[in-house]
CSV table of C-alpha atoms in Angstrom, one decimal:
chain,number,residue,atom,x,y,z
A,206,MET,CA,52.8,-89.8,-69.1
A,207,ASN,CA,54.9,-86.8,-68.4
A,208,LYS,CA,58.6,-88.1,-68.8
A,209,HIS,CA,60.5,-84.9,-67.9
A,210,HIS,CA,61.7,-84.2,-64.5
A,211,ASP,CA,59.9,-81.1,-62.4
A,212,THR,CA,63.0,-79.9,-60.0
A,213,THR,CA,62.3,-76.9,-58.0
A,214,GLY,CA,65.6,-75.3,-55.6
A,215,SER,CA,65.3,-74.6,-52.5
A,216,THR,CA,63.0,-70.7,-51.3
A,217,ASP,CA,63.4,-68.9,-48.3
A,218,ARG,CA,60.5,-68.6,-46.8
A,219,GLN,CA,59.2,-69.3,-42.6
A,220,GLN,CA,60.4,-71.6,-40.9
A,221,ILE,CA,57.8,-74.5,-40.1
A,222,THR,CA,59.2,-77.8,-37.7
A,223,LEU,CA,57.9,-80.8,-39.3
A,224,ARG,CA,57.2,-83.9,-36.7
A,225,GLY,CA,56.4,-87.4,-38.5
A,226,PRO,CA,55.0,-88.7,-41.3
A,227,ALA,CA,51.6,-87.0,-40.9
A,228,GLU,CA,53.4,-84.2,-40.7
A,229,LEU,CA,55.4,-84.3,-43.3
A,230,ALA,CA,52.6,-86.7,-45.9
A,231,ASP,CA,50.5,-82.5,-45.3
A,232,ALA,CA,53.4,-80.9,-45.6
A,233,LEU,CA,53.4,-82.0,-50.3
A,234,PRO,CA,51.0,-79.4,-51.8
A,235,TYR,CA,52.7,-77.5,-49.8
A,236,MET,CA,55.7,-77.7,-51.1
A,237,LEU,CA,55.1,-78.5,-55.1
A,238,GLY,CA,51.9,-75.9,-55.1
A,239,TYR,CA,49.3,-78.5,-56.0
A,240,HIS,CA,48.3,-82.1,-55.0
A,241,PRO,CA,51.5,-84.7,-57.0
A,242,THR,CA,48.6,-87.1,-58.5
A,243,ASP,CA,51.0,-89.9,-60.1
A,244,SER,CA,53.6,-88.8,-59.6
A,245,VAL,CA,56.6,-90.3,-56.9
A,246,VAL,CA,58.7,-87.2,-55.4
A,247,VAL,CA,61.6,-86.6,-54.1
A,248,VAL,CA,63.0,-83.6,-51.3
A,249,ALA,CA,66.7,-83.4,-50.6
A,250,LEU,CA,67.2,-82.3,-46.1
A,251,HIS,CA,70.4,-80.4,-45.1
A,252,GLY,CA,71.6,-79.6,-42.3
A,253,ASP,CA,70.8,-81.5,-39.1
A,254,ARG,CA,67.8,-79.8,-38.6
A,255,GLY,CA,67.1,-81.7,-42.0
A,256,ARG,CA,66.3,-78.5,-43.4
A,257,PHE,CA,63.9,-79.3,-47.1
A,258,GLY,CA,66.2,-78.0,-50.2
A,259,GLY,CA,65.6,-79.1,-53.7
A,260,ARG,CA,62.5,-81.5,-55.3
A,261,VAL,CA,62.4,-83.7,-58.3
A,262,ARG,CA,59.3,-85.1,-59.0
A,263,LEU,CA,58.1,-87.6,-61.8
A,264,GLY,CA,54.9,-88.9,-63.2
A,265,ILE,CA,55.2,-93.2,-61.8
A,266,PRO,CA,56.5,-95.4,-64.6
A,267,ARG,CA,53.7,-98.1,-65.3
A,268,SER,CA,55.7,-100.7,-65.7
A,269,PRO,CA,57.6,-101.9,-63.3
A,270,ARG,CA,60.0,-102.5,-64.9
A,271,GLU,CA,61.7,-99.1,-65.8
A,272,TRP,CA,61.2,-98.8,-62.2
A,273,ALA,CA,65.4,-99.1,-60.6
A,274,PRO,CA,66.2,-96.8,-64.2
A,275,VAL,CA,63.6,-94.0,-63.0
A,276,ALA,CA,65.1,-94.5,-59.4
A,277,ASP,CA,68.8,-94.3,-60.3
A,278,GLN,CA,68.1,-91.3,-62.2
A,279,LEU,CA,66.0,-89.2,-60.0
A,280,ALA,CA,68.0,-89.2,-56.9
A,281,GLU,CA,71.4,-89.0,-59.3
A,282,CYS,CA,69.3,-85.7,-60.3
A,283,LEU,CA,68.5,-84.0,-57.0
A,284,VAL,CA,72.0,-84.8,-55.7
A,285,GLU,CA,73.8,-83.3,-58.3
A,286,GLY,CA,71.3,-80.6,-58.4
A,287,CYS,CA,72.1,-79.7,-54.8
A,288,GLU,CA,75.8,-79.8,-56.2
A,289,ARG,CA,75.4,-77.4,-58.3
A,290,ARG,CA,73.3,-74.4,-55.7
A,291,GLY,CA,76.1,-75.7,-53.2
A,292,SER,CA,75.0,-78.6,-51.0
A,293,ARG,CA,75.1,-81.6,-50.7
A,294,PRO,CA,72.2,-83.0,-49.1
A,295,ASP,CA,72.5,-85.0,-46.1
A,296,GLY,CA,68.5,-86.7,-45.9
A,297,ILE,CA,65.9,-87.5,-49.4
A,298,VAL,CA,61.9,-87.8,-47.9
A,299,VAL,CA,60.4,-89.8,-51.2
A,300,PHE,CA,56.7,-89.5,-52.0
A,301,LEU,CA,54.6,-92.2,-54.2
A,302,CYS,CA,51.2,-90.8,-54.8
A,303,GLN,CA,49.3,-93.3,-56.7
A,304,ASP,CA,45.6,-93.7,-56.7
A,305,PRO,CA,43.9,-97.0,-56.0
A,306,ALA,CA,42.8,-97.6,-59.7
A,307,GLY,CA,39.3,-100.6,-60.2
A,308,ASP,CA,39.2,-102.4,-56.8
A,309,GLU,CA,42.0,-101.9,-55.9
A,310,THR,CA,42.3,-100.2,-52.2
A,311,GLY,CA,45.0,-97.2,-50.6
A,312,ARG,CA,46.4,-100.4,-49.0
A,313,HIS,CA,46.7,-102.9,-52.5
A,314,VAL,CA,48.4,-99.5,-54.7
A,315,MET,CA,51.4,-99.4,-51.2
A,316,GLU,CA,52.0,-103.0,-51.7
A,317,ARG,CA,52.5,-102.4,-55.2
A,318,LEU,CA,54.4,-99.3,-54.9
A,319,ARG,CA,56.8,-101.1,-52.5
A,320,PRO,CA,59.1,-102.7,-55.1
A,321,LEU,CA,59.9,-98.7,-56.1
A,322,ALA,CA,60.1,-97.4,-52.9
A,323,GLN,CA,62.1,-100.0,-52.4
A,324,ARG,CA,64.5,-98.6,-54.8
A,325,LEU,CA,64.6,-95.6,-54.7
A,326,ARG,CA,66.5,-96.2,-51.3
A,327,THR,CA,68.2,-98.0,-52.5
A,328,ALA,CA,70.1,-95.8,-55.3
A,329,CYS,CA,70.1,-93.0,-52.3
A,330,GLY,CA,72.5,-95.5,-50.7
A,331,ALA,CA,74.3,-95.8,-53.1
A,332,LEU,CA,75.4,-92.2,-53.7
A,333,ASP,CA,75.7,-92.3,-50.0
A,334,VAL,CA,72.6,-90.3,-49.0
A,335,PRO,CA,70.1,-92.2,-46.6
A,336,VAL,CA,66.4,-91.9,-47.4
A,337,TYR,CA,65.0,-90.7,-43.7
A,338,GLU,CA,61.6,-91.4,-44.8
A,339,ALA,CA,59.7,-93.2,-47.7
A,340,LEU,CA,55.3,-92.6,-47.8
A,341,CYS,CA,52.6,-93.3,-49.7
A,342,ILE,CA,50.2,-91.0,-50.6
A,343,SER,CA,46.7,-92.9,-51.7
A,344,ASP,CA,43.2,-92.7,-50.8
A,345,GLY,CA,43.2,-89.9,-48.8
A,346,ARG,CA,45.6,-92.3,-46.3
A,347,PHE,CA,49.7,-92.8,-45.9
A,348,TRP,CA,52.5,-95.7,-45.1
A,349,SER,CA,55.3,-95.3,-43.9
A,350,TYR,CA,57.8,-97.7,-45.7
A,351,CYS,CA,60.6,-97.4,-43.5
A,352,CYS,CA,58.6,-97.3,-39.8
A,353,PRO,CA,58.0,-101.0,-38.7
A,354,ASP,CA,56.2,-99.8,-35.5
A,355,THR,CA,52.7,-100.4,-36.4
A,356,ARG,CA,51.5,-98.6,-33.1
A,357,CYS,CA,52.2,-95.5,-35.4
A,358,CYS,CA,51.4,-97.0,-38.9
A,359,PRO,CA,49.3,-99.3,-38.9
A,360,SER,CA,49.3,-101.8,-41.8
A,361,GLU,CA,45.8,-99.4,-42.9
A,362,GLY,CA,47.9,-96.3,-43.1
A,363,ASN,CA,46.6,-93.5,-41.5
A,364,VAL,CA,43.6,-90.6,-42.3
A,365,MET,CA,45.4,-87.7,-44.4
A,366,ALA,CA,45.1,-84.6,-42.4
A,367,LEU,CA,41.6,-81.9,-43.2
A,368,PRO,CA,42.6,-80.0,-45.9
A,369,GLY,CA,43.3,-75.8,-44.0
A,370,THR,CA,43.6,-77.8,-40.3
A,371,SER,CA,47.3,-79.0,-40.0
A,372,VAL,CA,50.7,-76.6,-39.1
A,373,MET,CA,51.6,-76.2,-42.4
A,374,ALA,CA,48.4,-74.8,-43.8
A,375,ALA,CA,48.1,-72.5,-41.6
A,376,ALA,CA,52.2,-71.5,-42.1
A,377,ALA,CA,51.1,-71.6,-45.8
A,378,ALA,CA,47.6,-69.4,-45.9
A,379,TYR,CA,50.1,-67.0,-43.7
A,380,ALA,CA,52.8,-66.7,-46.2
A,381,GLY,CA,49.8,-66.9,-49.5
A,382,ILE,CA,51.4,-69.8,-50.9
A,383,GLN,CA,48.0,-70.9,-52.5
A,384,VAL,CA,47.7,-74.7,-53.8
A,385,ARG,CA,46.5,-75.4,-56.8
A,386,GLY,CA,44.7,-78.1,-57.1
A,387,SER,CA,45.4,-81.8,-58.0
A,388,LEU,CA,48.5,-82.0,-61.6
A,389,ARG,CA,45.4,-83.7,-62.8
A,390,ASP,CA,43.6,-81.2,-63.0
A,391,MET,CA,46.3,-78.9,-64.6
A,392,GLU,CA,47.4,-81.3,-66.9
A,393,ARG,CA,44.0,-81.5,-67.6
A,394,ARG,CA,43.5,-77.8,-68.9
A,395,LEU,CA,45.9,-78.0,-71.7
A,396,ARG,CA,45.8,-81.4,-73.0
A,397,PRO,CA,43.1,-82.1,-75.1
A,398,SER,CA,39.1,-81.3,-75.0
A,399,PRO,CA,36.1,-82.4,-76.6
A,400,VAL,CA,35.9,-79.5,-78.2
A,401,ALA,CA,39.6,-81.1,-80.4
A,402,GLY,CA,37.8,-83.4,-82.2
A,403,ASP,CA,37.2,-84.6,-85.4
A,404,ASP,CA,36.1,-81.1,-87.1
A,405,GLN,CA,39.3,-79.4,-85.2
A,406,GLU,CA,41.2,-82.6,-87.0
A,407,ARG,CA,40.1,-81.5,-90.4
A,408,ALA,CA,40.5,-78.3,-89.7
A,409,LEU,CA,43.9,-79.0,-89.4
A,410,ASP,CA,44.0,-80.1,-92.3
A,411,THR,CA,42.9,-77.1,-94.1
A,412,ALA,CA,45.0,-75.0,-92.5
A,413,SER,CA,48.5,-77.3,-93.2
A,414,ALA,CA,47.7,-77.2,-97.0
A,415,ALA,CA,46.7,-74.2,-97.3
A,416,LEU,CA,50.0,-72.0,-95.1
A,417,VAL,CA,52.3,-74.3,-95.4
A,418,PRO,CA,53.0,-73.7,-99.3
A,419,ARG,CA,52.9,-70.7,-98.2
A,420,ILE,CA,55.6,-70.6,-95.1
A,421,LEU,CA,57.9,-72.6,-96.9
A,422,ASP,CA,57.8,-69.4,-99.8
A,423,GLY,CA,60.0,-67.0,-99.0
A,424,ASP,CA,57.9,-64.6,-100.8
A,425,GLY,CA,54.3,-65.8,-98.8
A,426,ARG,CA,56.7,-66.2,-95.1
A,427,GLU,CA,56.2,-63.0,-93.3
A,428,GLU,CA,52.1,-62.1,-95.3
A,429,VAL,CA,51.7,-65.6,-93.1
A,430,ARG,CA,53.6,-64.1,-90.1
A,431,ALA,CA,52.0,-60.5,-89.9
A,432,GLY,CA,48.0,-62.3,-90.4
A,433,THR,CA,49.0,-65.3,-87.6
A,434,VAL,CA,49.9,-61.8,-85.4
A,435,ARG,CA,47.3,-60.5,-86.0
A,436,LEU,CA,44.7,-63.1,-85.5
A,437,ALA,CA,46.8,-64.2,-82.2
A,438,ARG,CA,46.2,-60.4,-81.2
A,439,GLY,CA,42.5,-60.6,-82.3
A,440,LEU,CA,41.8,-63.9,-80.2
A,441,MET,CA,43.3,-61.8,-77.5
A,442,GLU,CA,41.1,-58.6,-77.4
A,443,ARG,CA,38.4,-61.0,-78.1
A,444,LEU,CA,38.5,-62.9,-75.2
A,445,THR,CA,39.9,-60.1,-73.1
A,446,GLY,CA,35.6,-58.6,-73.6
A,447,ARG,CA,35.2,-62.2,-71.2
A,448,ALA,CA,36.3,-62.4,-68.2
A,449,GLY,CA,35.2,-65.9,-68.3
A,450,ALA,CA,34.3,-67.5,-65.1
A,451,THR,CA,35.6,-68.3,-61.8
A,452,ASP,CA,35.4,-71.5,-62.3
A,453,PRO,CA,38.3,-73.1,-64.4
A,454,VAL,CA,36.4,-76.2,-65.8
A,455,ALA,CA,34.0,-73.3,-66.8
A,456,ALA,CA,35.7,-71.0,-67.8
A,457,ASP,CA,38.0,-73.3,-70.4
A,458,ALA,CA,34.6,-73.7,-71.8
A,459,GLU,CA,34.2,-70.2,-72.6
A,460,ASP,CA,37.4,-70.1,-74.0
A,461,ASP,CA,36.6,-73.0,-75.9
A,462,ALA,CA,33.4,-71.7,-77.3
A,463,LEU,CA,35.7,-68.0,-78.9
A,464,ILE,CA,37.1,-69.5,-80.9
A,465,ASP,CA,36.6,-71.2,-84.2
A,466,HIS,CA,37.9,-74.2,-85.8
A,467,GLU,CA,39.1,-72.9,-88.7
A,468,GLU,CA,41.5,-69.9,-86.5
A,469,ALA,CA,42.1,-72.4,-83.7
A,470,ALA,CA,44.2,-74.6,-87.0
A,471,ALA,CA,45.3,-71.0,-88.5
A,472,LEU,CA,47.2,-70.4,-85.6
A,473,ILE,CA,48.1,-73.7,-84.1
A,474,LEU,CA,49.9,-73.8,-87.9
A,475,GLY,CA,51.1,-70.3,-87.5
A,476,LEU,CA,53.0,-70.7,-84.3
A,477,GLN,CA,54.7,-73.9,-85.7
A,478,ASP,CA,57.1,-71.4,-87.8
A,479,ARG,CA,59.4,-70.1,-84.6
A,480,GLU,CA,59.8,-66.1,-85.8
A,481,THR,CA,56.2,-66.0,-84.8
A,482,ARG,CA,56.4,-68.3,-82.0
A,483,ASP,CA,59.1,-65.4,-80.5
A,484,ARG,CA,57.3,-63.4,-81.5
A,485,ALA,CA,54.3,-64.6,-79.6
A,486,ALA,CA,56.7,-64.5,-76.3
A,487,GLU,CA,56.5,-60.5,-76.4
A,488,TRP,CA,53.8,-61.0,-74.8
A,489,MET,CA,54.6,-61.6,-71.2
A,490,GLU,CA,54.0,-59.2,-68.9
A,491,GLY,CA,51.2,-56.3,-68.2
A,492,PRO,CA,47.5,-56.4,-69.4
A,493,GLU,CA,48.7,-59.2,-72.2
A,494,ALA,CA,50.0,-61.6,-69.9
A,495,GLY,CA,46.2,-62.7,-68.8
A,496,PRO,CA,44.5,-63.3,-72.3
A,497,ALA,CA,47.7,-64.9,-74.3
A,498,LEU,CA,47.5,-67.3,-71.3
A,499,ARG,CA,43.7,-68.2,-71.6
A,500,LEU,CA,44.8,-68.4,-75.6
A,501,TRP,CA,47.8,-70.6,-75.6
A,502,ARG,CA,46.0,-73.0,-73.6
A,503,ALA,CA,43.0,-73.3,-75.2
A,504,LEU,CA,45.9,-73.2,-78.6
A,505,ALA,CA,46.6,-76.1,-76.6
A,506,ARG,CA,43.4,-78.1,-75.9
A,507,ARG,CA,43.0,-78.2,-79.7
A,508,CYS,CA,45.8,-80.2,-81.7
A,509,ALA,CA,44.1,-83.3,-81.9
A,510,GLY,CA,44.3,-86.5,-82.9
A,511,SER,CA,47.9,-86.5,-85.2
A,512,TYR,CA,48.3,-83.2,-84.5
A,513,ALA,CA,49.0,-83.6,-80.9
A,514,GLU,CA,52.7,-82.7,-81.4
A,515,HIS,CA,52.3,-79.8,-82.8
A,516,ALA,CA,50.8,-78.6,-78.9
A,517,ALA,CA,54.7,-77.9,-77.9
A,518,ALA,CA,54.4,-74.8,-79.2
A,519,PRO,CA,51.2,-73.1,-77.8
A,520,LEU,CA,52.4,-75.3,-74.0
A,521,THR,CA,55.4,-73.7,-74.3
A,522,LEU,CA,54.5,-70.3,-74.6
A,523,ALA,CA,51.6,-71.1,-72.2
A,524,GLY,CA,54.9,-72.4,-69.5
A,525,TRP,CA,56.5,-69.4,-70.7
A,526,VAL,CA,53.6,-67.1,-69.9
A,527,ALA,CA,53.2,-68.7,-66.2
A,528,TRP,CA,56.6,-68.3,-65.3
A,529,SER,CA,57.3,-64.7,-65.8
A,530,THR,CA,54.2,-64.2,-63.9
A,531,GLY,CA,55.3,-65.9,-61.8
A,532,ASP,CA,53.8,-69.4,-61.2
A,533,GLU,CA,56.3,-71.5,-61.3
A,534,PRO,CA,53.7,-74.7,-60.7
A,535,GLY,CA,51.1,-74.1,-63.4
A,536,ALA,CA,54.8,-72.7,-65.4
A,537,ARG,CA,56.4,-76.4,-64.9
A,538,VAL,CA,53.3,-78.1,-66.3
A,539,ALA,CA,52.7,-76.9,-69.2
A,540,LEU,CA,56.8,-77.1,-70.0
A,541,GLY,CA,57.0,-80.7,-68.9
A,542,LEU,CA,54.1,-81.4,-71.3
A,543,ALA,CA,55.4,-79.7,-74.2
A,544,LEU,CA,58.4,-81.8,-74.0
A,545,GLU,CA,55.9,-84.8,-73.8
A,546,ALA,CA,54.4,-83.4,-77.0
A,547,ASP,CA,57.6,-82.9,-78.4
A,548,PRO,CA,61.2,-83.8,-76.3
A,549,GLU,CA,63.4,-82.4,-78.9
A,550,TYR,CA,61.2,-78.7,-78.4
A,551,VAL,CA,64.3,-76.8,-77.9
A,552,PHE,CA,62.7,-73.4,-76.1
A,553,ALA,CA,60.4,-76.1,-74.0
A,554,ARG,CA,63.8,-77.3,-72.9
A,555,LEU,CA,65.7,-74.7,-72.2
A,556,LEU,CA,63.1,-72.6,-70.0
A,557,HIS,CA,62.2,-75.8,-68.1
A,558,GLN,CA,65.7,-76.3,-67.3
A,559,ALA,CA,66.0,-72.5,-66.2
A,560,CYS,CA,62.4,-72.2,-63.9
A,561,ASN,CA,64.1,-75.5,-62.3
A,562,GLU,CA,67.6,-73.9,-61.8
A,563,SER,CA,64.7,-71.2,-59.6
A,564,LEU,CA,66.5,-68.7,-62.3
A,565,ASP,CA,65.0,-65.0,-62.9
A,566,PRO,CA,62.8,-64.7,-66.2
A,567,GLU,CA,63.6,-60.5,-66.2
A,568,GLU,CA,66.5,-61.9,-68.8
A,569,LEU,CA,64.5,-62.9,-71.0
A,570,ARG,CA,61.5,-60.6,-70.6
A,571,ARG,CA,64.4,-58.1,-71.1
A,572,CYS,CA,65.5,-58.9,-74.3
A,573,LEU,CA,62.5,-59.3,-75.8
A,574,ARG,CA,61.1,-56.3,-75.2
A,575,GLU,CA,64.0,-55.3,-76.4
A,576,GLU,CA,63.2,-57.6,-79.5
A,577,ARG,CA,59.9,-55.2,-79.3
A,578,GLU,CA,61.2,-52.0,-79.3
A,579,ALA,CA,64.3,-52.4,-82.2
A,580,ARG,CA,60.8,-53.6,-84.6
A,581,ASN,CA,58.8,-51.4,-83.7
A,582,GLY,CA,61.4,-48.1,-83.7
A,583,PRO,CA,61.6,-45.2,-86.1
A,584,ASP,CA,64.8,-47.2,-88.0
A,585,ALA,CA,62.7,-50.3,-88.1
A,586,PRO,CA,62.3,-50.6,-92.2
A,587,ALA,CA,59.1,-51.9,-93.5
A,588,GLY,CA,57.4,-54.7,-93.4
A,589,HIS,CA,60.6,-56.0,-90.9
A,590,GLY,CA,59.6,-59.2,-89.3
A,591,ARG,CA,62.4,-59.4,-86.5
A,592,ARG,CA,64.9,-57.6,-85.0
A,593,GLU,CA,68.5,-58.9,-87.3
A,594,ARG,CA,71.3,-57.8,-85.0
A,595,GLY,CA,71.3,-59.9,-81.3
A,596,HIS,CA,68.5,-63.0,-80.5
A,597,PRO,CA,66.4,-63.3,-76.7
A,598,THR,CA,68.8,-65.5,-74.4
A,599,VAL,CA,67.2,-67.9,-72.1
A,600,PRO,CA,68.3,-67.2,-68.6
A,601,THR,CA,70.9,-70.7,-67.1
A,602,ALA,CA,72.4,-71.5,-64.7
A,603,PRO,CA,76.5,-71.4,-64.3
A,604,GLY,CA,78.2,-73.6,-66.6
A,605,ALA,CA,74.9,-73.7,-68.4
A,606,ARG,CA,75.2,-73.4,-72.5
A,607,ALA,CA,72.0,-71.4,-73.8
A,608,ALA,CA,70.6,-70.5,-76.3
A,609,ALA,CA,68.4,-67.9,-78.6
A,610,PRO,CA,64.3,-69.0,-78.2
A,611,GLY,CA,64.0,-69.7,-81.6
A,612,THR,CA,67.2,-70.4,-82.6
A,613,GLY,CA,69.3,-73.9,-82.2
A,614,GLY,CA,73.0,-74.7,-82.0
A,615,ALA,CA,74.7,-78.1,-83.2
A,616,GLY,CA,74.2,-81.3,-82.1
A,617,ARG,CA,71.1,-83.0,-82.8
A,618,ARG,CA,70.2,-85.1,-86.1
A,619,PRO,CA,68.7,-83.4,-89.2
A,620,ARG,CA,64.5,-84.0,-89.3
A,621,THR,CA,62.5,-85.1,-91.8
A,622,ARG,CA,60.4,-82.5,-91.5
A,623,SER,CA,62.9,-79.4,-90.0
A,624,VAL,CA,65.5,-77.2,-92.5
A,625,ARG,CA,67.9,-77.0,-90.0
A,626,PRO,CA,69.5,-78.9,-86.9
A,627,GLY,CA,69.5,-77.6,-84.0
A,628,ALA,CA,69.6,-78.7,-80.0
A,629,VAL,CA,71.8,-77.1,-77.0
A,630,THR,CA,71.0,-78.8,-74.2
A,631,ARG,CA,73.8,-79.2,-71.1
A,632,LYS,CA,74.1,-82.0,-70.3
A,633,GLY,CA,72.3,-84.0,-67.0
A,634,THR,CA,70.1,-81.4,-66.3
A,635,PRO,CA,67.5,-82.2,-63.5
A,636,SER,CA,65.2,-80.8,-66.6
A,637,ALA,CA,67.1,-83.1,-69.8
A,638,THR,CA,68.6,-85.6,-69.1
A,639,SER,CA,66.3,-88.5,-70.2
A,640,PRO,CA,63.9,-87.2,-72.2
A,641,ALA,CA,60.5,-89.0,-73.3
A,642,ARG,CA,61.2,-91.5,-77.0
A,643,PRO,CA,60.4,-89.5,-80.1
A,644,PRO,CA,57.2,-90.8,-81.0
A,645,ALA,CA,58.5,-93.1,-84.2
A,646,ARG,CA,58.3,-91.7,-88.0
A,647,GLY,CA,56.7,-92.3,-90.9
A,648,ALA,CA,56.7,-92.3,-93.9
A,649,ALA,CA,56.0,-88.6,-95.9
A,650,ARG,CA,52.2,-88.6,-97.3
A,651,THR,CA,50.6,-87.0,-100.3
A,652,SER,CA,48.1,-85.7,-98.5
A,653,PRO,CA,47.8,-82.4,-96.3
A,654,ARG,CA,48.9,-83.9,-93.5
A,655,ALA,CA,52.4,-85.1,-95.4
A,656,ALA,CA,52.7,-81.2,-96.1
A,657,ARG,CA,52.3,-81.0,-92.2
A,658,ARG,CA,55.1,-82.7,-91.4
A,659,GLY,CA,57.1,-81.6,-93.3
A,660,GLY,CA,56.3,-78.0,-93.4
A,661,PRO,CA,56.0,-75.1,-90.5
A,662,ARG,CA,58.1,-75.6,-88.1
A,663,GLY,CA,61.0,-76.5,-90.4
A,664,THR,CA,61.2,-72.9,-91.3
A,665,GLY,CA,63.8,-71.0,-89.5
A,666,SER,CA,64.3,-73.9,-87.4
A,667,GLY,CA,61.2,-74.5,-86.0
A,668,ARG,CA,62.6,-74.8,-82.8
């Protein structure tokens, strides 16, 4: 479950008047860009007319013992986020979205989640922001936790409107807003696939044993970086040669078939090096963006077994390319999964925060273009892999501290696999207030995986 918040600010779009719980339930996927399966979503309302403002999404905690602190945190994040953007919310709408499990019905889900809905109402009320409506959406129906009138809100729930038949659907189609399937479908494209089995993990073990010593050795590091970049470019060209199927599942399967286990392993390990990853981040626009996004998704799907944490690098790159090309919902999903894989991955944290604050990615694109131009310019030393006099800076909201994509600041304890400590985070931001608890660290082992744990990501801070 992703413990990192997806938050979005308000946008200036065509104004639509929504009347009643049915139209609110139908509008939710258009607000987020996808159907938020297994999610709690809180949306701010502003003014007498209840204009939609910021919103926060979080996976529903499996344990009811987590509901109270999560409710308090969500309410605080939404209200504080709106205040940072200059307007405290006048009210809040809550959505609980979860499909039935096992023998459950939608009504069972609604009753099971009722204490969470009540806790959210209490948490928002404690901040002097009332919850105007709280809805449960499950199994194609919706229920209101606020309306006691069984004439409009019967105990068996109301059937959701058919897709594409509501006023919100018509307005979204006119505005060019797309709903990109369900959150579960979007995450499936980024999680380990059946291709990432034992064979892929063995290939990662072999690549780790071969590459980690060279990356840690100053003489071999530049050679590995150059080889990783060449391999990535070659795979992007290979993917470009195959346009891919229109169906996302079939397209991903075709991409997986074009990359063998050894190539994927070498690239996954190479991207754990900070400077190599920053070089790869330059492929964020124009004709490079499409194949780069396909490649990063494919690599994330190959991070199998004990290498799941290595997915943070390709997932962050996938989120960056998605955000750079205007796909904010896709960016939030990818960056959230990157932080699920490694809650301390600073580049993902900074990008997640900037995306959630609805900042313009052009500032970072411009810095990365300058990096490329400086490296490839006539005065660049031969074999020099990076511009030394500057680093790109992730755009941040006013008052936030920033860091270069690959750099870290003071304040985080060193980890056993890191050469340098470093993470600068903005305390209190919706995207990073309470990251998922880092996985337990075991003792170092003498196998190739032991070298992996102390290896490439630690190079140059690896974050």
